[in-house]
Structures are given as C-alpha cells and as structure tokens.
XYZ file of C-alpha atoms in Angstrom:
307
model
C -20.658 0.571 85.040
C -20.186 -2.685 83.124
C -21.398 -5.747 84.654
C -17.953 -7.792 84.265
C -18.114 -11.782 83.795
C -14.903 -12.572 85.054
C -16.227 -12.781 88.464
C -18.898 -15.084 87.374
C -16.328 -18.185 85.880
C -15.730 -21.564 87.280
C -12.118 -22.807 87.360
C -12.816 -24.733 84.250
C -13.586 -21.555 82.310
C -17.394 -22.588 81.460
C -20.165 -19.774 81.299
C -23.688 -19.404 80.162
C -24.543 -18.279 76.746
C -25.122 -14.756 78.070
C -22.047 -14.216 79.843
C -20.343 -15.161 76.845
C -21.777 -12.262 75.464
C -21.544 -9.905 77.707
C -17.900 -10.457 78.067
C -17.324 -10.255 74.537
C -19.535 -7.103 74.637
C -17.071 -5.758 77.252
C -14.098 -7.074 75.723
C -14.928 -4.743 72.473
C -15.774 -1.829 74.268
C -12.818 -1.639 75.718
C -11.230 -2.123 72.534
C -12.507 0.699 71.188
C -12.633 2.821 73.785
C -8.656 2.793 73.246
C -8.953 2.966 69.383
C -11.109 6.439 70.316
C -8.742 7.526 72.467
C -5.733 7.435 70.262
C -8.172 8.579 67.302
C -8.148 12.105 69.349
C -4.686 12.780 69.388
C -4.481 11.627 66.147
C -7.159 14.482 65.311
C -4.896 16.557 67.110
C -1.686 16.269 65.905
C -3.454 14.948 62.267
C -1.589 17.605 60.242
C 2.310 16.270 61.450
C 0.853 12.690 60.843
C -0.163 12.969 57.640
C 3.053 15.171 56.652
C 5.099 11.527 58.437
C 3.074 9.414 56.002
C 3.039 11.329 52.977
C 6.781 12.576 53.003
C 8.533 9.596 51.864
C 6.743 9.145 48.977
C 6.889 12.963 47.929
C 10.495 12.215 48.372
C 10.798 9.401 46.357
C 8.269 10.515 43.391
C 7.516 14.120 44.166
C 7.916 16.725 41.383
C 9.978 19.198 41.936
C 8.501 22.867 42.934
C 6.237 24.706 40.251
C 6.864 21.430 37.746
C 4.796 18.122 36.782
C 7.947 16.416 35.628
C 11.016 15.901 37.175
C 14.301 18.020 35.665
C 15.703 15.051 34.426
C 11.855 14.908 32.260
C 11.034 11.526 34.308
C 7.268 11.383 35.568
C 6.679 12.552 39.167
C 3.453 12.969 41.133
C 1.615 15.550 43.242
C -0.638 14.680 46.480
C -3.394 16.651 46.152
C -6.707 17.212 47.927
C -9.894 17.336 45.679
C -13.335 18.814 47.125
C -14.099 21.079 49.335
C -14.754 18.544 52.378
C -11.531 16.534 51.420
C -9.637 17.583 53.936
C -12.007 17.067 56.456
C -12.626 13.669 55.477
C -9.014 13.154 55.230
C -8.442 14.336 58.906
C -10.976 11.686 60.131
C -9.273 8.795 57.890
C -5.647 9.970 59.025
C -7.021 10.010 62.602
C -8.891 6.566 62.626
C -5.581 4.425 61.059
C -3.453 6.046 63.953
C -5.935 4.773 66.827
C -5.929 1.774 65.000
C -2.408 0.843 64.806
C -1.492 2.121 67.562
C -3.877 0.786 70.227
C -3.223 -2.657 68.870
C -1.606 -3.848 72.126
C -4.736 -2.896 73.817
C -7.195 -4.622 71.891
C -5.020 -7.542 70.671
C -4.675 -8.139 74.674
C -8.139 -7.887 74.823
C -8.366 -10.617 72.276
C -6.482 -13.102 74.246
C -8.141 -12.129 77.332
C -11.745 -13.310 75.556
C -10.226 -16.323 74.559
C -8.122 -17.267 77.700
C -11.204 -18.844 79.653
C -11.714 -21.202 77.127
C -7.981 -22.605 77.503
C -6.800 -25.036 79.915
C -4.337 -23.684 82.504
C -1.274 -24.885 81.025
C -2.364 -23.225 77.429
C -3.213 -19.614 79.159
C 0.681 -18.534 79.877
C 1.017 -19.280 76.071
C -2.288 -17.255 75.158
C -0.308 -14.765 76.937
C 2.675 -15.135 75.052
C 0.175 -13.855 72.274
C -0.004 -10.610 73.101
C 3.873 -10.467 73.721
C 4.667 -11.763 70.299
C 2.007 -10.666 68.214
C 2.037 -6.823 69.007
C 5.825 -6.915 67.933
C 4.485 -8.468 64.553
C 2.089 -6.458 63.847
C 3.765 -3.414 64.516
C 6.414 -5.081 62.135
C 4.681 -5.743 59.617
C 3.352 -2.101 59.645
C 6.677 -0.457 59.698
C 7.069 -2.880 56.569
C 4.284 -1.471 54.597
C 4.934 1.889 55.392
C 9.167 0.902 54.349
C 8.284 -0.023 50.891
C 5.978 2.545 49.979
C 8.124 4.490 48.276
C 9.590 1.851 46.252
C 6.279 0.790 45.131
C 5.256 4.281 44.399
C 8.345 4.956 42.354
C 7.802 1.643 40.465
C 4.217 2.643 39.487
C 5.114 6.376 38.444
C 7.804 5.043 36.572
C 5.361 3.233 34.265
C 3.340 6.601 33.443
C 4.175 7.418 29.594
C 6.150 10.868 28.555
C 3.858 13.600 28.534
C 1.084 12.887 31.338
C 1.028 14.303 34.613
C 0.629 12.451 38.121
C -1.542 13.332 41.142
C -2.185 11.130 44.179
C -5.675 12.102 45.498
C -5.008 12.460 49.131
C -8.434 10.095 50.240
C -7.483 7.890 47.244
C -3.694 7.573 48.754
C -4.331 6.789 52.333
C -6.962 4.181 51.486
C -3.882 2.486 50.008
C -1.452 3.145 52.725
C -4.030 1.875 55.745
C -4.874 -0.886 53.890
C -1.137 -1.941 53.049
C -0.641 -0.892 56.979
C -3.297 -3.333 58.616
C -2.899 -6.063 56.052
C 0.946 -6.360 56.568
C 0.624 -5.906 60.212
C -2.522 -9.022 60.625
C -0.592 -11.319 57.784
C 2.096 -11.617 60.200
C 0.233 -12.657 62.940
C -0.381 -15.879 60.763
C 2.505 -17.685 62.166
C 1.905 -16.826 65.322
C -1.794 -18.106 65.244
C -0.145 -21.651 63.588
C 2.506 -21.911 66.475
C -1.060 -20.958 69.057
C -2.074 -24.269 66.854
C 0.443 -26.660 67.900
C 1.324 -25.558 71.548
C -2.821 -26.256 72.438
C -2.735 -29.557 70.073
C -4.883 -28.523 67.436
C -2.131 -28.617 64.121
C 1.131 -30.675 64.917
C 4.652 -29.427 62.789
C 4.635 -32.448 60.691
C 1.142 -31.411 59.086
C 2.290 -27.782 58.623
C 5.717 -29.286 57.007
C 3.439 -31.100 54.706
C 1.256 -28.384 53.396
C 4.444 -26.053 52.862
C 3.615 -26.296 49.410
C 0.006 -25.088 49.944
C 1.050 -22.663 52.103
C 3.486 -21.129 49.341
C 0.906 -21.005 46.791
C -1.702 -19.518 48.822
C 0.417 -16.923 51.064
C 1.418 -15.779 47.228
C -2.160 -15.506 46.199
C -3.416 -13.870 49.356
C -0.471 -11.232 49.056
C -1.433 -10.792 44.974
C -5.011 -10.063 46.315
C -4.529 -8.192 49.743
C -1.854 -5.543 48.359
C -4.210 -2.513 46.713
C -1.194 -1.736 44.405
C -1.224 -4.574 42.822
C 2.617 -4.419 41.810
C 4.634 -7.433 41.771
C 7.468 -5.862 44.153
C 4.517 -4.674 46.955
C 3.078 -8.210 46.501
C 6.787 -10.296 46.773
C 7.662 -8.219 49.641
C 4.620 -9.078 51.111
C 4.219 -12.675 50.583
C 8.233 -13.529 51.443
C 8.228 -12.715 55.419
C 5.535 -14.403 55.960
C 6.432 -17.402 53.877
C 10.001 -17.108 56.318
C 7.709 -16.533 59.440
C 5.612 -19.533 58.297
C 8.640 -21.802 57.773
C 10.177 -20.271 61.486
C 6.269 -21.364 62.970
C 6.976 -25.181 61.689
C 10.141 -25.360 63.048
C 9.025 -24.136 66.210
C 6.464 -26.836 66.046
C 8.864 -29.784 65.245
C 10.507 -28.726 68.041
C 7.606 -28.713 70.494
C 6.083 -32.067 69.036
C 9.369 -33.424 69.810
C 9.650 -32.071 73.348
C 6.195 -33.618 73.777
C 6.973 -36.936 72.281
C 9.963 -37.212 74.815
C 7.481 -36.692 77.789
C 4.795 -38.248 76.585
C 5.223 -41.149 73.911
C 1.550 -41.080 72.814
C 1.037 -37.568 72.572
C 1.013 -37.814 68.500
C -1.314 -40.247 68.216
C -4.896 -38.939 67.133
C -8.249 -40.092 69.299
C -8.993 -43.211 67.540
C -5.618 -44.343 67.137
C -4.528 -46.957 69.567
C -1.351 -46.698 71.835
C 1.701 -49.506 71.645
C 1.075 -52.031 74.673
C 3.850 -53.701 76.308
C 1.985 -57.431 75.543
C 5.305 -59.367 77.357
C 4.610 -61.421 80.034
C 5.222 -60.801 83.837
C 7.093 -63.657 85.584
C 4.569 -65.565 87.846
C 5.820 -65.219 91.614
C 5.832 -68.930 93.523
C 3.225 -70.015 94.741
C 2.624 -69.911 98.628
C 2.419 -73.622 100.420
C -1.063 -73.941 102.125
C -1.020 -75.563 105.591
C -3.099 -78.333 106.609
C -4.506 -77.528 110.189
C -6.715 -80.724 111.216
C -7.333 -79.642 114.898
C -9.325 -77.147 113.909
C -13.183 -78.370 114.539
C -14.763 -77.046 111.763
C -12.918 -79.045 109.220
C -14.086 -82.455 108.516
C -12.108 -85.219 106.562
C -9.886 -82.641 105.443
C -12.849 -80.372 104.363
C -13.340 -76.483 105.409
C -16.882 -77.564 106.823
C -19.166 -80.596 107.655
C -20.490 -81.502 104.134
C-alpha cells in the first residue's frame, strides 16, 4: 500500500522535503499505472490500431495492388515491415503511443493534483480547470497530427523522382506519427499553461501582448524543429493553432487583468512599485470647549494640582 501525503498537509499546503517526494513518487505511479493499463489493450487489439493509423496514409499515397507506381505513373509508397523481430517491436511501439494518448486525462489530472498544494485556495478551482481544458487540447492537437498526415505524406512522395520506388518502414513510420501525435497534443497545452500564468499572477496580458512578436518567431521555430517531417505544410499547420491559441490566451488575460484592476486598483503594480495615495487633506472637526471646574480641591490657581 502507498503511504499517501495528502493526509499529512497543513491548510497552507506546506510539507517536508520527503513528503514532497513521496507524493510525487505516488503521483507517477499512478500515472503509469494507467499508461500500462491502456498499453494492454492496446497489445490486444494492436493489429486494428495499427490498421486505424496506417490506413489513411495507404489511402492517400498507397500503390495500387502488385505495383510500385501508381496507374497514372505518379510515385506511391508501401508500409513494410523489415526484420524478423519488426513486428514484435512494432506491436510494443503501437501499444505504448495508445496508453499514452489515451490515459492523458489520468495523468494530466495527476499533474494538477501534484501541483494543487502549492496553490492558494482561490488558484486550486483554476488548477482544476487544467485538467478540464487541457485534456480537450491535447486530444486536439492529436486528432490534428494524425488529420494531416496524409497530406504531408502525399507532399513528400510527391517529391520522389520518376523511376524510384517508396517504402515506409513500419518502426521508421510510427516513430514519426507518435512523435507528430504527442508534440501536437503538449504544444497546445502552451496557452493553457500562459492563461495558468496570469490567473495565479505570475505573467499579466499586457506582457504576453508585448512579446507577440517573440512568440511568433519562436512558436515557428519550435514547430520547424519539433515536426520529424520536416515539410513546410506539417510545420505551418503546426505552428498556426497555436499561434491562434496563443493570441486567444492574451486576450483571455486582458480580460482578467482588467476584471482585477476593477476590484482591485493596485493589483498591476509589481512589489517595489508604490501605490497612488490619496495625499488631500481631511477637514479638522471643531474643537471641543474645555470647562473650568474651580471647586474641585485638587486644582490650585487654576492648575490640575498643587505645584
């Protein structure tokens, strides 16, 4: 049984050193408990899965039965397995991307619920709102990669000269597809991660508006560098929703800087940055009339004692 550390945290969210670990050990375990989990069915059912990824590209490039070309004599390409323990080792990669993407909700939950103790209270319902958004995202930006594959396949085939013949190995070929899988799917968590930014007062909209130039120039060069095709169209498809999805993030933040700047007029201002005083003076009230009491004994000429 694992020794959980929830039990163990103050309402401020503070632990020692080794609880911190030990949750994070128990955070992961779980996370890949569920990653082995779906990694069996996906050993399973391996032969229908790797039919679902492969078939749209066959579709798109495939040669025709018992040919290399197509009839028209424009290239095509053949998936083929090379080795005698290819297909084994392809089993185990098809198996391991579909427990990946698929348990993502599990261990992207258990992502935010490592990080939630460190947030105030306020923060933790939009840690939450984390897991809500960003499985959606990922999943999206999966479904993405997987969409375009065949355009990108049919763009590269279409740049092999008359004559030569095209085969995808199959190990080769879904190396490409889980890496265009898991990098689409984590680039659009970017914007989520800015918006995470803003709403706990780390990175306000006005900064992210700022570096939108930046932020073009490097979502273009990250997208040049994550895609393993390499191909212009992969790489502009890439980088474009999450440019959009980085330009949706700063308007989110405007709008939440704003809402805080209505409640709270020095909410923008950093730690060492003074807040406006209201210097104008008060009206002074009139002053109260003393009373002169000269029966009382221990006054003396008008004094409060005898010297």
């Amino acid at each position: 049984m694992l020794k959980s550390a929830s039990k163990q945290k103050n309402p401020e969210g503070r632990m020692p050193l080794a609880e911190h670990l030990r949750e994070l050990r128990n955070r992961l375990l779980k996370s890949v408990i569920a990653v082995i989990v779906v990694t069996i069915f996906g050993l399973i059912y391996y032969k229908q899965i790797a039919e679902f990824i492969t078939d749209p590209v066959l579709n798109a490039v495939g040669c025709p039965e018992g040919r290399t070309v197509n009839l028209d004599g424009s290239s095509c390409a053949r998936v083929t397995a090379n080795g005698l323990l290819a297909p084994f080792t392809i089993m185990l990669k098809v198996a391991l991307a579909t427990g990946v993407v698929v348990s993502s909700p599990v261990w992207l939950y258990q992502l935010w619920a490592f990080l939630a103790p460190g947030l105030h209270g306020h923060e933790k319902k939009y840690a939450l709102s984390f897991v809500a958004a960003g499985v959606p995202l990922f999943l999206g930006g999966a479904y993405l990669a997987y969409a375009i594959l065949p355009t990108s396949a049919g763009a590269l085939v279409g740049l092999t000269p008359n004559g030569w013949e095209n085969q995808f190995p199959a190990d080769e070929f879904l190396d490409i597809v889980t890496r265009l899988v898991i990098v689409f799917g984590l680039s659009f968590e970017l914007p989520l991660l800015l918006v995470l930014l803003n709403l706990g007062g780390v990175l306000t909209g006005k900064r992210m508006l700022g570096w939108w130039r930046f932020m073009v120039v490097g979502i273009t060069i990250f997208a040049a560098v994550a895609t393993p095709t390499g191909d212009p169209l992969t790489m502009s498809i890439l980088a474009a929703p999450i440019i959009v999805l980085y330009f949706g993030a700063t308007i989110v933040a405007l709008f939440n800087d704003r809402r805080k700047q209505r409640r709270n007029p020095d909410a923008g201002l950093s730690d060492d940055e003074a807040s406006d005083l209201d210097l104008t003076p008060l009206p002074v009230e009139e002053a109260e009339p003393l009373t002169r009491d000269d029966t009382d004994p221990h006054r003396r000429s008008g004094y409060d004692d005898i010297t």
